[in-house]
PDB file of C-alpha atoms in Angstrom:
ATOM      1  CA  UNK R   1      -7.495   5.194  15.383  1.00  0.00           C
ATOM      2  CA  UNK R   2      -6.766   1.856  13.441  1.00  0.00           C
ATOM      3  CA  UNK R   3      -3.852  -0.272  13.277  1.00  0.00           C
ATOM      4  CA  UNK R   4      -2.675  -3.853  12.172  1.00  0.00           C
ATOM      5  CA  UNK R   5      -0.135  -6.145  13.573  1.00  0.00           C
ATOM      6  CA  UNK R   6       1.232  -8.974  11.243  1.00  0.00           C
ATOM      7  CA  UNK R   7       2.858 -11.163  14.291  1.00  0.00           C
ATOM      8  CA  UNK R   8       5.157 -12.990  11.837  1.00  0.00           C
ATOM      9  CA  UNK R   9       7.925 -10.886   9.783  1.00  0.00           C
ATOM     10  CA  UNK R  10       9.164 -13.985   7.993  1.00  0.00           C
ATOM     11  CA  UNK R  11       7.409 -16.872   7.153  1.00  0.00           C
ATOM     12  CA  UNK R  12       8.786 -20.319   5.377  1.00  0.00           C
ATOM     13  CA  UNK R  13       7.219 -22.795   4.228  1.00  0.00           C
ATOM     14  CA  UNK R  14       8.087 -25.738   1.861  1.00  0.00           C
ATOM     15  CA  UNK R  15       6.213 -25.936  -1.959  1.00  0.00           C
ATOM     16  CA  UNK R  16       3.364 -27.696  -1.774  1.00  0.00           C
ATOM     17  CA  UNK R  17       2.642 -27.164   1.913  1.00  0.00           C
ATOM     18  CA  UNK R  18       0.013 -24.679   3.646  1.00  0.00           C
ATOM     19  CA  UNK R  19       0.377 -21.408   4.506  1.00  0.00           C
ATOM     20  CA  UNK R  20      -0.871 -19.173   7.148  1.00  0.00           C
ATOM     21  CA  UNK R  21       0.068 -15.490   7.735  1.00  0.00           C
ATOM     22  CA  UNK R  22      -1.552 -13.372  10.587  1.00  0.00           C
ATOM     23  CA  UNK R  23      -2.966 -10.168  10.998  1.00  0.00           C
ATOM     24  CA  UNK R  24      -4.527  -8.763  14.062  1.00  0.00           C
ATOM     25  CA  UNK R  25      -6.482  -5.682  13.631  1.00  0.00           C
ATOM     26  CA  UNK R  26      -7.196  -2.618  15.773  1.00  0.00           C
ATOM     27  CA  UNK R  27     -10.138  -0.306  14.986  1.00  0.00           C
ATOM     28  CA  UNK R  28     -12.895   2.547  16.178  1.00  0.00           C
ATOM     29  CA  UNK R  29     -15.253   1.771  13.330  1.00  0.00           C
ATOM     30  CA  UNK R  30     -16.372  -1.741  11.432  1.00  0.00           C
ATOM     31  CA  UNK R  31     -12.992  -1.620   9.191  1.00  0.00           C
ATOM     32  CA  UNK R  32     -12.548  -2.429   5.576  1.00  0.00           C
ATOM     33  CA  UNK R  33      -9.440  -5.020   5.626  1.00  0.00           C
ATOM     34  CA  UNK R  34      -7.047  -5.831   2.450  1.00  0.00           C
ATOM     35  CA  UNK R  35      -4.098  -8.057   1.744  1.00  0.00           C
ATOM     36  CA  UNK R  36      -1.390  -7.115  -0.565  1.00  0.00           C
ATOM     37  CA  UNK R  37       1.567  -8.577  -2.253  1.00  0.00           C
ATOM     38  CA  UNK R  38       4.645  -7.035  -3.535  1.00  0.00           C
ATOM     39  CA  UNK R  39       7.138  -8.903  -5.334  1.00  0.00           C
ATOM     40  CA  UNK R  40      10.444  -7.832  -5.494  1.00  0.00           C
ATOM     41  CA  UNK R  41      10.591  -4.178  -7.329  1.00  0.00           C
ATOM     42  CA  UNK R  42       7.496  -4.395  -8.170  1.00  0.00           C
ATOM     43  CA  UNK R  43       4.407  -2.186  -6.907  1.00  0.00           C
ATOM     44  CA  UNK R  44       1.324  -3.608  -4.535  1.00  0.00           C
ATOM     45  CA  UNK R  45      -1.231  -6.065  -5.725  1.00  0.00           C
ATOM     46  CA  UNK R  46      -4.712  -6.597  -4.098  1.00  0.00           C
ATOM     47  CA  UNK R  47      -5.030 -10.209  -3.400  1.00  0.00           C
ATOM     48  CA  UNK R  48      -8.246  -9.674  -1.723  1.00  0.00           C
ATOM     49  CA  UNK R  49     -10.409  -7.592   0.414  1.00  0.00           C
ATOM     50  CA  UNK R  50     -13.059  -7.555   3.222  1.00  0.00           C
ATOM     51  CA  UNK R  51     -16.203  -5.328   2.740  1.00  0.00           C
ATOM     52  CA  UNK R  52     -18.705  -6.829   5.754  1.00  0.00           C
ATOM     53  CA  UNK R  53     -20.021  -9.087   3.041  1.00  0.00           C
ATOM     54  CA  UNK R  54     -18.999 -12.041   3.864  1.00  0.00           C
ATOM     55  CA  UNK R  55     -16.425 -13.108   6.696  1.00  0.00           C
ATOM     56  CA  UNK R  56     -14.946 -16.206   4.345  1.00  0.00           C
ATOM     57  CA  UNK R  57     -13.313 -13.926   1.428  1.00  0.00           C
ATOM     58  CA  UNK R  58     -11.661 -15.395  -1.657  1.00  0.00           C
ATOM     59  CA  UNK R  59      -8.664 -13.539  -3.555  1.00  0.00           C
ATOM     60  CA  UNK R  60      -6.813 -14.649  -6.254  1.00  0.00           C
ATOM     61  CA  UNK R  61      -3.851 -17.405  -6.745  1.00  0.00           C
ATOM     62  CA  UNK R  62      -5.972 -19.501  -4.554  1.00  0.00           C
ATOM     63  CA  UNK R  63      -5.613 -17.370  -1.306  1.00  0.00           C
ATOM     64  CA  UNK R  64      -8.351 -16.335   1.186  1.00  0.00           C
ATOM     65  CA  UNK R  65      -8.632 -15.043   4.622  1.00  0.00           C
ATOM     66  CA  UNK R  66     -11.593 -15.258   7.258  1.00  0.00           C
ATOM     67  CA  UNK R  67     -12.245 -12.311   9.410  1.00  0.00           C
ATOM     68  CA  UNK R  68     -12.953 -12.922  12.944  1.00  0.00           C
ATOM     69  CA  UNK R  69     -14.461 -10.423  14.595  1.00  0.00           C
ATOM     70  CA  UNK R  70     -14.084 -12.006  18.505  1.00  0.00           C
ATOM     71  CA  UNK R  71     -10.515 -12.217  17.836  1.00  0.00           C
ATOM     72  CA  UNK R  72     -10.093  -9.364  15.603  1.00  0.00           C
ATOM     73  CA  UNK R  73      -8.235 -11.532  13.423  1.00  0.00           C
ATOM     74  CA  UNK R  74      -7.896 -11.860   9.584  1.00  0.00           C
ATOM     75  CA  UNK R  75      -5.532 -14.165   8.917  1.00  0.00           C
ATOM     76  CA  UNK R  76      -4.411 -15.541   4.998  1.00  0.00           C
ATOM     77  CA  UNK R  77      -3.897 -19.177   3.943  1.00  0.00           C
ATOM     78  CA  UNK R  78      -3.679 -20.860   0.680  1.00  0.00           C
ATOM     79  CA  UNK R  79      -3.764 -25.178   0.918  1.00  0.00           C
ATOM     80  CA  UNK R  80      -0.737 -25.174  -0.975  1.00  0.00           C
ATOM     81  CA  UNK R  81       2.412 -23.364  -1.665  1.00  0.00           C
ATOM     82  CA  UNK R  82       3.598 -22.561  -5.232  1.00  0.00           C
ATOM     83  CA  UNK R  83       7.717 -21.435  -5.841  1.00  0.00           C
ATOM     84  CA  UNK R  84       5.833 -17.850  -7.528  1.00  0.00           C
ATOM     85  CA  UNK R  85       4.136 -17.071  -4.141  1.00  0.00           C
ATOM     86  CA  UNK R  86       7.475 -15.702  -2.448  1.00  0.00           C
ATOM     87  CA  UNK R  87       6.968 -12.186  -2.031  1.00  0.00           C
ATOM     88  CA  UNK R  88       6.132  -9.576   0.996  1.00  0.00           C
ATOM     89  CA  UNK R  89       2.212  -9.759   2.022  1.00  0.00           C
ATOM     90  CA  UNK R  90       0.829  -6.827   3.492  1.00  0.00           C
ATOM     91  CA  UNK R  91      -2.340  -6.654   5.835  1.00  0.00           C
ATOM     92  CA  UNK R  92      -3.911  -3.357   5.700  1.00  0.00           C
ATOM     93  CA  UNK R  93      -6.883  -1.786   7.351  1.00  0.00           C
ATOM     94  CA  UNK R  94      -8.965   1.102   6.085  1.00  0.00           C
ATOM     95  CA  UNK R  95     -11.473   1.918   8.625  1.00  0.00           C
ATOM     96  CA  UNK R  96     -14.926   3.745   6.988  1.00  0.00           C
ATOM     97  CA  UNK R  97     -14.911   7.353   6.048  1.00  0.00           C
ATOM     98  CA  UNK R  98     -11.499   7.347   5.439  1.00  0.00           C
ATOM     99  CA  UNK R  99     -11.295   5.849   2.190  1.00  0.00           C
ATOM    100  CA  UNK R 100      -8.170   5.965   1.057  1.00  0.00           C
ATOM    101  CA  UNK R 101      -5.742   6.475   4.539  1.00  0.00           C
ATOM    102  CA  UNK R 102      -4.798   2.790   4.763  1.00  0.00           C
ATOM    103  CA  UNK R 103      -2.639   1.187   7.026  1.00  0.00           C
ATOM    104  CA  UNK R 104      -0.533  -0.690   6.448  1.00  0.00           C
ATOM    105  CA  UNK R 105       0.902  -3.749   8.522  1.00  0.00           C
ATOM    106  CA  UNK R 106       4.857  -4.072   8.897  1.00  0.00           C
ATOM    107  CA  UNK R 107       4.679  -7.112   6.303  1.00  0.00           C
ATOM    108  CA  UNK R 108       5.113 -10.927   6.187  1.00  0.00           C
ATOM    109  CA  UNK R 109       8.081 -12.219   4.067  1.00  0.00           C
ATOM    110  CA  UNK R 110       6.967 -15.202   2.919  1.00  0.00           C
ATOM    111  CA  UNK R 111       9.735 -17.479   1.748  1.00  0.00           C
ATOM    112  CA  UNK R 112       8.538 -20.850  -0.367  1.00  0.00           C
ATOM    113  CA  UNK R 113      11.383 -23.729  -0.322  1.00  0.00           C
ATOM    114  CA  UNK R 114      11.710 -26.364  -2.944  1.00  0.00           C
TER     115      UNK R 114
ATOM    116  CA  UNK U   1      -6.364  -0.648 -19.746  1.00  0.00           C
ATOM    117  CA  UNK U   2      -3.051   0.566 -18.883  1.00  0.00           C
ATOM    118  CA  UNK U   3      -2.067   0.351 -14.946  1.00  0.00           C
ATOM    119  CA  UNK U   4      -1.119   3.556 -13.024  1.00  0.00           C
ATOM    120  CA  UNK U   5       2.526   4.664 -14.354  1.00  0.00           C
ATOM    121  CA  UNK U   6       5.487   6.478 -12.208  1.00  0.00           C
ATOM    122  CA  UNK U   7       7.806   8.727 -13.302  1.00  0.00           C
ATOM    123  CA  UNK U   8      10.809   8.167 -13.044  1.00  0.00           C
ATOM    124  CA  UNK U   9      11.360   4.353 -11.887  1.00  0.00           C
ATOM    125  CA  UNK U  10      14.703   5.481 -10.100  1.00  0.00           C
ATOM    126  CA  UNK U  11      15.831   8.836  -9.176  1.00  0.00           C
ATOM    127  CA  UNK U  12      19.339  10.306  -7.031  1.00  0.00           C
ATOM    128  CA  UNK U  13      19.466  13.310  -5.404  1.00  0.00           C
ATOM    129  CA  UNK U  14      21.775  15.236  -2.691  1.00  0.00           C
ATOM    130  CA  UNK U  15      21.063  16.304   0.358  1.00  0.00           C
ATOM    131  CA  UNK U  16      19.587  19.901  -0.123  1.00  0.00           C
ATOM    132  CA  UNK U  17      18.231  19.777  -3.122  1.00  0.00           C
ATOM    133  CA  UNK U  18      14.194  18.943  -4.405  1.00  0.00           C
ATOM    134  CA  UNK U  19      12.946  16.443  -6.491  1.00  0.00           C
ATOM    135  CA  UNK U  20       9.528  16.013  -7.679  1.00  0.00           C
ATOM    136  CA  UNK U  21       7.980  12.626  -8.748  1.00  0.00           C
ATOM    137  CA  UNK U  22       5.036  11.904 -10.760  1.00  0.00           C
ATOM    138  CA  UNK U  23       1.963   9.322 -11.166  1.00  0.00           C
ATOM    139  CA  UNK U  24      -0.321   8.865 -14.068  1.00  0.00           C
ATOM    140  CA  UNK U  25      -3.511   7.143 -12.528  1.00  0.00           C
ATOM    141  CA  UNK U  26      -5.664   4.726 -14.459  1.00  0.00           C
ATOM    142  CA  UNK U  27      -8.070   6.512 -16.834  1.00  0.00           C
ATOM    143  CA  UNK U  28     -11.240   7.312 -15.358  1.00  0.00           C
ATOM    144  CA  UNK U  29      -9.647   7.263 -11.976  1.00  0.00           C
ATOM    145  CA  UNK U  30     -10.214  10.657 -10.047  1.00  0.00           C
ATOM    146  CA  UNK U  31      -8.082   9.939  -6.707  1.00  0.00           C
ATOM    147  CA  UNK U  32      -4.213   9.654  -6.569  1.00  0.00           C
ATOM    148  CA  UNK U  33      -2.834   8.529  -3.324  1.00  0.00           C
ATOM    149  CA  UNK U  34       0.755   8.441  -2.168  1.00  0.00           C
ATOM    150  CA  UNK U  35       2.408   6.619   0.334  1.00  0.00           C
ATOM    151  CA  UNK U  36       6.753   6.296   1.430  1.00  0.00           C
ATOM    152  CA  UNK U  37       8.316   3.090   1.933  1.00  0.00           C
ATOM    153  CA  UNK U  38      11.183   2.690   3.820  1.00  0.00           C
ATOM    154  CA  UNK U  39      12.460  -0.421   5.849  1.00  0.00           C
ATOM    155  CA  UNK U  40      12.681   1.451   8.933  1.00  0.00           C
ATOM    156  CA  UNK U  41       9.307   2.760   8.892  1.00  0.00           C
ATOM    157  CA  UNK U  42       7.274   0.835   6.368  1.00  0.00           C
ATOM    158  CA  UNK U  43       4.807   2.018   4.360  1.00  0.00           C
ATOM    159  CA  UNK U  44       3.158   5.440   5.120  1.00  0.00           C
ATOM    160  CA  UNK U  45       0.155   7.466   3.906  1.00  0.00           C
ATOM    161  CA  UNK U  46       1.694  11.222   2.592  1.00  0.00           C
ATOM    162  CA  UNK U  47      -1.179  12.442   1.453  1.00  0.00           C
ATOM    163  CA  UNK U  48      -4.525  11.933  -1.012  1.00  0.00           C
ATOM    164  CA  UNK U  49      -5.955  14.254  -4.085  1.00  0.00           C
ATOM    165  CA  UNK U  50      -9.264  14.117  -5.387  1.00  0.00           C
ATOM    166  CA  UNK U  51     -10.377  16.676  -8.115  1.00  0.00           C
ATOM    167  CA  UNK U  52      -7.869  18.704  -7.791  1.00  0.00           C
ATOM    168  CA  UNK U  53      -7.717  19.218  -4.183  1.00  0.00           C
ATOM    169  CA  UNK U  54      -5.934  17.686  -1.244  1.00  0.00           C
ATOM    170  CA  UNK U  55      -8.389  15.459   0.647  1.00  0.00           C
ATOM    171  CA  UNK U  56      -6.424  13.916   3.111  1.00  0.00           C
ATOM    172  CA  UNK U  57      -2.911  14.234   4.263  1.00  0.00           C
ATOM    173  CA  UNK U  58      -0.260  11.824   6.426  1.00  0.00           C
ATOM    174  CA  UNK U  59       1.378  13.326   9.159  1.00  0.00           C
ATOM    175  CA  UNK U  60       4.730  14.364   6.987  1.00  0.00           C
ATOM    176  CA  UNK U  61       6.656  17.959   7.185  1.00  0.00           C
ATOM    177  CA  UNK U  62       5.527  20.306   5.001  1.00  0.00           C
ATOM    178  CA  UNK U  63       8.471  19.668   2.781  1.00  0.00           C
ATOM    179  CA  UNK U  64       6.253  17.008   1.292  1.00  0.00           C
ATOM    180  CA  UNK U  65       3.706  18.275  -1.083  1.00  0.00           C
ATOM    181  CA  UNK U  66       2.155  17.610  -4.074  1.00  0.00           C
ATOM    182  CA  UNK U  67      -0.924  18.797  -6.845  1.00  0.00           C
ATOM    183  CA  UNK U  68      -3.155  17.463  -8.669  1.00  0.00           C
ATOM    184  CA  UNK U  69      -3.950  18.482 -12.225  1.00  0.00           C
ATOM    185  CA  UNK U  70      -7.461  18.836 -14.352  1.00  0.00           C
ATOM    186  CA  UNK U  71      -6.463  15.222 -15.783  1.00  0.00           C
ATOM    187  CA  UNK U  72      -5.544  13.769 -12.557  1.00  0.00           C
ATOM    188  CA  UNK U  73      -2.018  13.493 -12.583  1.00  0.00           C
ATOM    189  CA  UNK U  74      -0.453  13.898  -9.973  1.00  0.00           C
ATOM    190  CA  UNK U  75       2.812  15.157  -8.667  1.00  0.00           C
ATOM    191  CA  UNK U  76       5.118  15.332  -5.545  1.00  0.00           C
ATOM    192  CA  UNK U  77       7.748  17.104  -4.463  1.00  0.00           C
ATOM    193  CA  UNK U  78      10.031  17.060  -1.474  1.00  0.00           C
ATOM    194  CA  UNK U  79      11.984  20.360  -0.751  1.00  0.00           C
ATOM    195  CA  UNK U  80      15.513  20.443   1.119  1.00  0.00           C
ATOM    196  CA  UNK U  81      16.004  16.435   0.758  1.00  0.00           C
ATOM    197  CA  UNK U  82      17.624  14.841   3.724  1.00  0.00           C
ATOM    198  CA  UNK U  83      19.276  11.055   3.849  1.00  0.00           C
ATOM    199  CA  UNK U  84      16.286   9.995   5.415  1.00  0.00           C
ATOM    200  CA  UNK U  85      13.681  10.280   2.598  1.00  0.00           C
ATOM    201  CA  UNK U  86      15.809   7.292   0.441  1.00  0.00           C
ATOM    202  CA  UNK U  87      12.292   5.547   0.048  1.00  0.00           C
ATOM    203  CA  UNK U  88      10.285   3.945  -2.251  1.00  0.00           C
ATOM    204  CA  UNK U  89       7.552   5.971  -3.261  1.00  0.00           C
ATOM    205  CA  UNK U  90       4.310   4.526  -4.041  1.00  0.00           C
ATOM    206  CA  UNK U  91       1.534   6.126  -5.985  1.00  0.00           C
ATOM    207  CA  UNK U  92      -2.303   4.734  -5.959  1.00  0.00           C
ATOM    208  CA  UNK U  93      -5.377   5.612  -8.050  1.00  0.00           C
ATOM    209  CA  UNK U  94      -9.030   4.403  -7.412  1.00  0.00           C
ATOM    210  CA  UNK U  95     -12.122   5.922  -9.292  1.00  0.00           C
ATOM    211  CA  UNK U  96     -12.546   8.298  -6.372  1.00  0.00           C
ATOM    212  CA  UNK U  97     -15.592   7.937  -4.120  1.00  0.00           C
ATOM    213  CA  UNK U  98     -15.625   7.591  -0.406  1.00  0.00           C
ATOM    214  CA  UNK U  99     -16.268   4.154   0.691  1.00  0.00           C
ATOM    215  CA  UNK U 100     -13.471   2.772   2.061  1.00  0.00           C
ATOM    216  CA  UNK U 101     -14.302  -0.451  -0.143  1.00  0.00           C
ATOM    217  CA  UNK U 102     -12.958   0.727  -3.226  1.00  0.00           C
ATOM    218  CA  UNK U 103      -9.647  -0.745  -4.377  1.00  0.00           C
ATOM    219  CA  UNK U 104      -6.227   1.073  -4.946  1.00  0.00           C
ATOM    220  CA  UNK U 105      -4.540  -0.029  -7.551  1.00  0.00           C
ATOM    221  CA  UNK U 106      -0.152   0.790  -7.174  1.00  0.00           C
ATOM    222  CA  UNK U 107       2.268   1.852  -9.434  1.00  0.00           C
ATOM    223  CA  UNK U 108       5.239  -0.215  -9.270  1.00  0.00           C
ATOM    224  CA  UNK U 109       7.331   3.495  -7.733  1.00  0.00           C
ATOM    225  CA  UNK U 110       9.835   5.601  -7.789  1.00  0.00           C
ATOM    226  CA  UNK U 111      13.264   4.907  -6.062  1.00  0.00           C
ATOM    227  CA  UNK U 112      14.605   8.293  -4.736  1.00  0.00           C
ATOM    228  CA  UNK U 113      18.328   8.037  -3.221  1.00  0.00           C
ATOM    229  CA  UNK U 114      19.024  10.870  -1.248  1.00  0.00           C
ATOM    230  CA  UNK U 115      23.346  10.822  -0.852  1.00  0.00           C
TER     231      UNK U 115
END
C-alpha cells in the first residue's frame, strides 16, 4: 500500500520569498511521485514528476523537488514567490503497476502575500 | 490540441435521484480516470477505463459506475444520490499504457450538489 503525507495544510509566504512544501511518502514498490496544482475552480496541473531518473526534478514556473529516498521525502521549492503561485499543491504517489490509482496527499494551500 | 472536457461544469440534484457525468479525453488518449473531491475526504480514485473495459476501480459502493465507449468517452453515474456525494468530480485521460510514469492530464470537473 502507498500513501503521502503533506505535513503543512497551509503555507504563507511573502512575494518574492522561498517556498518549501513537504511531502513524505509511504510505499511497497520504488514509487512514481507527482506534484499538482489546482487553482481555484480550475482542474489539476502537473507541475512535475519523478520517474527514478533523476532525484533533482525540474517542473515548470520555476518549481522543483528532490526526492530523498533515506527520508522518503520529496519536498517542492521555488527561490522565489510570484502573487500567480497561490493555489492548492498536491503531492501524489503512484507506485509501479498501478498506473493510474494515484494518491493523492491532503494538499498544501499555499498563500503568497504582497 | 484541445484538453480533456467535462460535461456539465455544474450540476444539482436531490437526494434519490441519479445523475450521470461525462469526460471527453484528449484525442489519442485511450484511458479515462475518475477521481471525487470533497473537503472532508480529499481526492479519491473511483475507478479507471481502458478500451472499453474497467481496469481498475476505488473502493466506492456500487452506486458509482461508469462505461467507456469505442471513442473513449467516458461516463459516470451515481444511482440513489445521497448529501454526501456534493463533490467535485474530476476526470483524467493519459494515452493508456501501464507505466505508472505516464502523465494524467484533468479536466477542470463537474460540480454535483446533492440537496
Amino acid at each position: 500500500a502507498q500513501s503521502v503525507t503533506q505535513l503543512d495544510s497551509h503555507v504563507s509566504v511573502s512575494e518574492g520569498t522561498p517556498v518549501l512544501l513537504r511531502c513524505n511518502y509511504s510505499s511497497s514498490y520504488s514509487p512514481s511521485l507527482f506534484w499538482y496544482v489546482q487553482h481555484p475552480n480550475k482542474g489539476l496541473q502537473l507541475l512535475l514528476k519523478y520517474t527514478s531518473a533523476a532525484t533533482l526534478v525540474k517542473g515548470i514556473n520555476g518549481f522543483e523537488a528532490e526526492f530523498k529516498k533515506s527520508e522518503t521525502s520529496f519536498h517542492l521549492t521555488k527561490p522565489s514567490a510570484h502573487m500567480s503561485d497561490a493555489a492548492e499543491y498536491f503531492c501524489v504517489v503512484s507506485p509501479t503497476g498501478s498506473a493510474r490509482q494515484l494518491t493523492f496527499g491532503s494538499g498544501t494551500q499555499l498563500t503568497v502575500l504582497p | 490540441k484541445a484538453g480533456v472536457t467535462q460535461t456539465p461544469r455544474y450540476l444539482i440534484k436531490t437526494r434519490g435521484q441519479q445523475v450521470t457525468l461525462s469526460c471527453s479525453p484528449i484525442s489519442g488518449h485511450r484511458s479515462v480516470s475518475w477521481y471525487q473531491q470533497t473537503p472532508g475526504q480529499g481526492l479519491q480514485f473511483l475507478f479507471e477505463y481502458f478500451s472499453e473495459t474497467q481496469r481498475n476501480k476505488g473502493n466506492f459502493p456500487g452506486r458509482f459506475s461508469g462505461r467507456q465507449f469505442s471513442n473513449s468517452r467516458s461516463e459516470m453515474n451515481v444511482s440513489t444520490l445521497e448529501l454526501g456525494d456534493s463533490a467535485l468530480y474530476l476526470c483524467a485521460s493519459t494515452g493508456g499504457g501501464r507505466s505508472s510514469t505516464d502523465t494524467q492530464y484533468f479536466g477542470p470537473g463537474t460540480r454535483l450538489t446533492v440537496l
